[in-house]
Tab-separated table of C-alpha atoms in Angstrom:
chain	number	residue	atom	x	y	z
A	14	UNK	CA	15.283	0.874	-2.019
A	15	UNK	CA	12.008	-0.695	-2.696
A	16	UNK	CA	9.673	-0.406	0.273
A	17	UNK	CA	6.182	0.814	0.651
A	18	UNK	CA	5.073	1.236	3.769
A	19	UNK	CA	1.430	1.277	5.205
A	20	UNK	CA	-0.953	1.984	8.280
A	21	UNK	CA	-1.941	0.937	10.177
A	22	UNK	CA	-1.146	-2.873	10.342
A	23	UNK	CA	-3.756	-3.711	11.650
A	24	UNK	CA	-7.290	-2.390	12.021
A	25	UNK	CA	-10.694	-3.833	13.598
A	26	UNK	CA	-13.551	-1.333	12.747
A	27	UNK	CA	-17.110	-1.779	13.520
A	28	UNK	CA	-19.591	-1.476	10.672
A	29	UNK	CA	-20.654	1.935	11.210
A	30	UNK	CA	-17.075	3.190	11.287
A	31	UNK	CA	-15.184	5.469	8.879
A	32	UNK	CA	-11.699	4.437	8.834
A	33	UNK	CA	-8.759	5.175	6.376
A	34	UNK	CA	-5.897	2.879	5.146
A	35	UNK	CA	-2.476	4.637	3.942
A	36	UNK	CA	0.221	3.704	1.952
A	37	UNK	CA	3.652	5.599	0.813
A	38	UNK	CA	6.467	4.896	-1.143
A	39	UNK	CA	9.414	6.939	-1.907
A	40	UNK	CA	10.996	4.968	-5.056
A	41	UNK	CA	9.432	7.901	-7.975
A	42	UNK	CA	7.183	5.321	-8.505
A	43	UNK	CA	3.740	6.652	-10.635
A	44	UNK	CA	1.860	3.829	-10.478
A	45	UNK	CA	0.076	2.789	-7.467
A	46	UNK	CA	-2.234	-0.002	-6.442
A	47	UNK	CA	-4.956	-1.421	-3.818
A	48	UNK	CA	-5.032	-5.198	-3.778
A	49	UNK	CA	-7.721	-7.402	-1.114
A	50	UNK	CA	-6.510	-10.570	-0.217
A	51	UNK	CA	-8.239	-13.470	1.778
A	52	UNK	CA	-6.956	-16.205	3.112
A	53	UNK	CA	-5.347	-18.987	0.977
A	54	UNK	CA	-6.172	-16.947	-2.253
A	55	UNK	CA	-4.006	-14.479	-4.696
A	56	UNK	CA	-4.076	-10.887	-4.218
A	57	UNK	CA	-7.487	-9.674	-6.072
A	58	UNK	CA	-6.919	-6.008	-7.639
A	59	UNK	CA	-9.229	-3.364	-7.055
A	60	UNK	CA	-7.860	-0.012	-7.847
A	61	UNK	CA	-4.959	1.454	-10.072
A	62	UNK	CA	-3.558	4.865	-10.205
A	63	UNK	CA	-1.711	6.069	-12.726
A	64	UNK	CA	0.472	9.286	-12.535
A	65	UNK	CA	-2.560	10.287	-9.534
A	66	UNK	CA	-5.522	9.455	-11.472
A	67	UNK	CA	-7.424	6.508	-10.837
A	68	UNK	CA	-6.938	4.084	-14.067
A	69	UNK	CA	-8.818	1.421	-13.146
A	70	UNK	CA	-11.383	0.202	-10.818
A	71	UNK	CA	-12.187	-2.891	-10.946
A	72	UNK	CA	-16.260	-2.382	-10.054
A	73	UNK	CA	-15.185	-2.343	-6.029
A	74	UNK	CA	-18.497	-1.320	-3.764
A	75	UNK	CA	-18.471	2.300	-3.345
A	76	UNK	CA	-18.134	1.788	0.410
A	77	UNK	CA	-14.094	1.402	-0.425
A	78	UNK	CA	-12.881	5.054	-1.958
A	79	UNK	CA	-9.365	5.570	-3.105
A	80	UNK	CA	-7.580	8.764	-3.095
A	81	UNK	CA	-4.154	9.695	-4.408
A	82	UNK	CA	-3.145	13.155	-2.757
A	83	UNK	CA	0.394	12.996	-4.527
A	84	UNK	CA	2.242	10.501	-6.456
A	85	UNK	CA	4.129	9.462	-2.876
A	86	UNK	CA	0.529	8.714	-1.613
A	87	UNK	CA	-2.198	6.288	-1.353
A	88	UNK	CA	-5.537	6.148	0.657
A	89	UNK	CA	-8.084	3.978	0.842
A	90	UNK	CA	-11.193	5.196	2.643
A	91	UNK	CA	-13.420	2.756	4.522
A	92	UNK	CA	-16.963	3.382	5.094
A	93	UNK	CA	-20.062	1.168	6.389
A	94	UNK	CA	-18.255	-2.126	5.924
A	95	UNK	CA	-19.150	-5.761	5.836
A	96	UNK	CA	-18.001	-8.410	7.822
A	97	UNK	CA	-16.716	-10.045	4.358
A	98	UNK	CA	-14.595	-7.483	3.941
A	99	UNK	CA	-12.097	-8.664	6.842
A	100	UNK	CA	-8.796	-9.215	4.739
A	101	UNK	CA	-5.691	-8.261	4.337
A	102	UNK	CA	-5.234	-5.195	2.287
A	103	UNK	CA	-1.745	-4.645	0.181
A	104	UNK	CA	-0.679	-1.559	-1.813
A	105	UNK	CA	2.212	-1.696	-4.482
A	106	UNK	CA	3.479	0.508	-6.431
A	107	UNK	CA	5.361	0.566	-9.747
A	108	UNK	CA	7.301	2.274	-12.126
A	109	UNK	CA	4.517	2.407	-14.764
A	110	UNK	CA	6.601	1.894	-17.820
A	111	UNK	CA	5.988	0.751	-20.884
A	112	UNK	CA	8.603	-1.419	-21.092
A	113	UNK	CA	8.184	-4.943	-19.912
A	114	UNK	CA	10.326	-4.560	-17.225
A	115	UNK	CA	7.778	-2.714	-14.982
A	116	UNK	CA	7.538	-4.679	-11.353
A	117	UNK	CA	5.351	-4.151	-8.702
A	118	UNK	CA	6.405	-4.103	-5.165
A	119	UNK	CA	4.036	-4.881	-2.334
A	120	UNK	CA	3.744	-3.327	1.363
A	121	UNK	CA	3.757	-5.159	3.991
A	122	UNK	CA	-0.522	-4.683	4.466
A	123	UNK	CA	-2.991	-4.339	6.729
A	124	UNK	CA	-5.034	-6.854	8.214
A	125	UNK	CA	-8.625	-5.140	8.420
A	126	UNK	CA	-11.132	-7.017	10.681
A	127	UNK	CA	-14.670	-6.344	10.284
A	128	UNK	CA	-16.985	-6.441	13.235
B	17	UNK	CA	-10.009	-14.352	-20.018
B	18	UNK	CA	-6.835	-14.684	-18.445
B	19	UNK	CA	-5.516	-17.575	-16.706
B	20	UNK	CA	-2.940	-18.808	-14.864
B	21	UNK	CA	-2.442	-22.168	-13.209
B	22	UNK	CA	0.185	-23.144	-11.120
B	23	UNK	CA	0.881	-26.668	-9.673
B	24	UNK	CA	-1.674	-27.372	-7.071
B	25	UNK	CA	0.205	-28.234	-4.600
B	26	UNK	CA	0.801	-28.893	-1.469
B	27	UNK	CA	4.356	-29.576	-1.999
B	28	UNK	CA	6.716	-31.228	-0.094
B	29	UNK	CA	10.840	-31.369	-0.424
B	30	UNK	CA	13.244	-32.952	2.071
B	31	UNK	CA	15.639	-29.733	2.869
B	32	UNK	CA	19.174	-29.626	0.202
B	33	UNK	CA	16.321	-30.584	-2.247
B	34	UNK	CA	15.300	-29.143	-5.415
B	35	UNK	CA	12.090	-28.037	-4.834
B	36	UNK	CA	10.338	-27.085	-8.865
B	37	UNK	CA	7.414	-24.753	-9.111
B	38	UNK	CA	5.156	-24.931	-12.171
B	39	UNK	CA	3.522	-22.076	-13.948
B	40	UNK	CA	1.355	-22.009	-17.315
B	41	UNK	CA	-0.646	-19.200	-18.517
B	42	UNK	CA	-3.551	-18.947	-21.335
B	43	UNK	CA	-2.715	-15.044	-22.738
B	44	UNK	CA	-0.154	-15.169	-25.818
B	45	UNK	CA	0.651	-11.761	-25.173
B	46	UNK	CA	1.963	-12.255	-22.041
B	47	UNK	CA	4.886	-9.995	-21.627
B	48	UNK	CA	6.692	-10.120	-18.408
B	49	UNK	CA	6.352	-12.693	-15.360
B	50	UNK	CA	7.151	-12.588	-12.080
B	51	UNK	CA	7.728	-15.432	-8.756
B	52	UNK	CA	6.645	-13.798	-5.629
B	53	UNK	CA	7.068	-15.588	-1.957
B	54	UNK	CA	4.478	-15.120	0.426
B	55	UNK	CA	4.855	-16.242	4.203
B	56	UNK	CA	1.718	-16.596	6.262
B	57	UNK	CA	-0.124	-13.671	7.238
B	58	UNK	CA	2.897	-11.445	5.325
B	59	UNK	CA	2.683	-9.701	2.152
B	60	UNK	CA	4.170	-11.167	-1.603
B	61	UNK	CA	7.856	-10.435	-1.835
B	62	UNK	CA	9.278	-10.385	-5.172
B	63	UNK	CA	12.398	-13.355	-5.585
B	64	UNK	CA	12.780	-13.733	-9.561
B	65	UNK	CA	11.334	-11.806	-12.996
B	66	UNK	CA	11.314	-13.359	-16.285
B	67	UNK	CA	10.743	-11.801	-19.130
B	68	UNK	CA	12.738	-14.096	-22.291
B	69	UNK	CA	13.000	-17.135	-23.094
B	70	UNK	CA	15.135	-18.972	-21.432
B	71	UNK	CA	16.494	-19.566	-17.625
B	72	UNK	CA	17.786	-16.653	-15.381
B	73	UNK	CA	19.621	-17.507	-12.233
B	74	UNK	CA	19.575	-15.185	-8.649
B	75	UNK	CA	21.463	-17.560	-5.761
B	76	UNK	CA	19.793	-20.749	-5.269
B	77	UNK	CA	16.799	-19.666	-7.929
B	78	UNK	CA	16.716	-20.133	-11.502
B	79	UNK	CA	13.336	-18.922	-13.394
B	80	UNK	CA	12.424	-20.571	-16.869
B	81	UNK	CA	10.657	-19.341	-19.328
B	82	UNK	CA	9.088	-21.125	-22.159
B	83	UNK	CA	6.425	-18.766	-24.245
B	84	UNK	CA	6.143	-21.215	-27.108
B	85	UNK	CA	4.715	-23.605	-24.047
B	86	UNK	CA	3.301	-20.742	-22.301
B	87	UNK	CA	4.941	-21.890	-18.916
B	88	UNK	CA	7.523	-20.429	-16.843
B	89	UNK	CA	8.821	-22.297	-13.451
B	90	UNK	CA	11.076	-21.631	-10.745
B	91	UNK	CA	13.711	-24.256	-9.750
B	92	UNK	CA	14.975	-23.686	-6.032
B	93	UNK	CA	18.277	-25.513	-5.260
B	94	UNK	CA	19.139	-26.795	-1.966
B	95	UNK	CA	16.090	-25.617	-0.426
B	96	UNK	CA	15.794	-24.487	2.980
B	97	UNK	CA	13.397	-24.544	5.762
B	98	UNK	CA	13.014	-20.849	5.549
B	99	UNK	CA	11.653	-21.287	2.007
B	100	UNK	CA	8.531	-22.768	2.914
B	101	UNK	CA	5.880	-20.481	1.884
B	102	UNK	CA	3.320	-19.498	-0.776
B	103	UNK	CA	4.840	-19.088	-4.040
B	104	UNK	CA	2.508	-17.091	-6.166
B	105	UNK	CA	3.181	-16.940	-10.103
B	106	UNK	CA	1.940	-13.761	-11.592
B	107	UNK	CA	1.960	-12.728	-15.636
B	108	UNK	CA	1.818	-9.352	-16.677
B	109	UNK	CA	0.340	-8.475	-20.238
B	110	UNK	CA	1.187	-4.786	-21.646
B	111	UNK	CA	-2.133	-3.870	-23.145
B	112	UNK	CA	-3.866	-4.103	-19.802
B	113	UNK	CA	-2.268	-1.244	-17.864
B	114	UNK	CA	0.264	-3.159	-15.439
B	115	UNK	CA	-2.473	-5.334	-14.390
B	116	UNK	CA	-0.876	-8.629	-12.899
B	117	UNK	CA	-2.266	-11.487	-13.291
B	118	UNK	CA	-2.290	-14.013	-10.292
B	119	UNK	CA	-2.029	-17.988	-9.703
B	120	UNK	CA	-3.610	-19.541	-6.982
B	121	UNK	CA	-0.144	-20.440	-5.214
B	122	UNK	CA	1.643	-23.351	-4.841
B	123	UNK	CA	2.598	-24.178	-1.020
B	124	UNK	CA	5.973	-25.393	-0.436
B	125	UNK	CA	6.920	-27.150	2.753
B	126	UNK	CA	11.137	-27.948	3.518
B	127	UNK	CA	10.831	-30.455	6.090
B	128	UNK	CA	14.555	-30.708	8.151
């Protein structure tokens, strides 16, 4: 089994909203990831959790906040967005292994639109 | 910095075709790669992982790897309408936590 699910799949939130994203997997997985992604381009990472703590952050406005309630778990909190922040949103999750072997598997997202 | 280029694309394969992807990548280090299809408006699915030198077959897909060359490519045999997608190429480099590393995406069209 390698699915992550997510919520909603879609979402259209007003600037002055607070709105949360969620994302779950149930493969043991201990690593877990937020990943934006506009049209036509790759997946662009912006946070990492590793075994529930946040590993990296890749310098994301604070209006995005991650949380990791439990190693199953994945939020991302939305706050005072942007109209550039319309995308679609992915989480994946992974083993975390050393080995090389470690793969990430995407959800299916959610397309956030910004109003 | 990392990079990774992939064909630009758009490309375009008559279906029963062999339809080849192309890959390179700047890091030495890189470790462990990865082919990922991507429909419109869906999420990347993983099809093929590579991590040795060499090819490594799954059905109609064959990655190769070539670290010497730093490029990696997946080879899709008799391709199919329903393969006509984003193909994104992504390289994975053990000192930096998991991170993936992305290509822009080739686009592959099977026309009947």
């Amino acid at each position: 089994d390698t699915e992550v699910t997510q919520t909603p799949k879609h979402l259209v939130m007003g600037m002055t909203n607070k709105k949360s994203l969620k994302c779950e997997q149930h493969m043991g997985h201990r690593a877990m990831y937020w990943y934006k992604q506009k049209a036509k381009k790759p997946p662009e990472l912006m946070f990492v959790y590793s075994y529930e703590k946040l590993s990296i952050n890749e310098s994301v406005p604070s209006r995005f906040s991650p949380e990791c309630p439990n190693s199953s778990l994945l939020n991302l909190h939305l706050h005072a967005l942007q109209p550039e922040d319309s995308a679609l949103y992915l989480c994946a999750s992974s083993q975390d292994r050393p080995a090389s072997t470690d793969t990430q598997y995407f959800g299916p997202g959610t397309r956030l639109t910004v109003l | 910095q990392k990079e990774v280029e992939q064909n630009s694309g758009p490309l375009s394969v008559p279906e029963g075709a062999i339809a080849s992807l192309n890959c390179t990548y700047s890091d030495r280090v890189s470790q462990s790669f990865f082919w990922y299809r991507q429909y419109s408006g869906k999420s990347p699915e993983l099809i093929m992982s590579i991590y040795s030198n060499g090819d490594k077959e799954d059905g109609r897909f064959t990655a190769q790897l070539n670290k010497a060359s730093q490029y990696v490519s997946l080879l899709i045999r008799d391709s199919q309408p329903s393969d006509s997608a984003t193909y994104l190429c992504a390289v994975r480099i053990s000192s930096t936590l998991g991170r993936l590393y992305f290509g822009r995406g080739t686009q592959l069209t099977v026309w009947p």
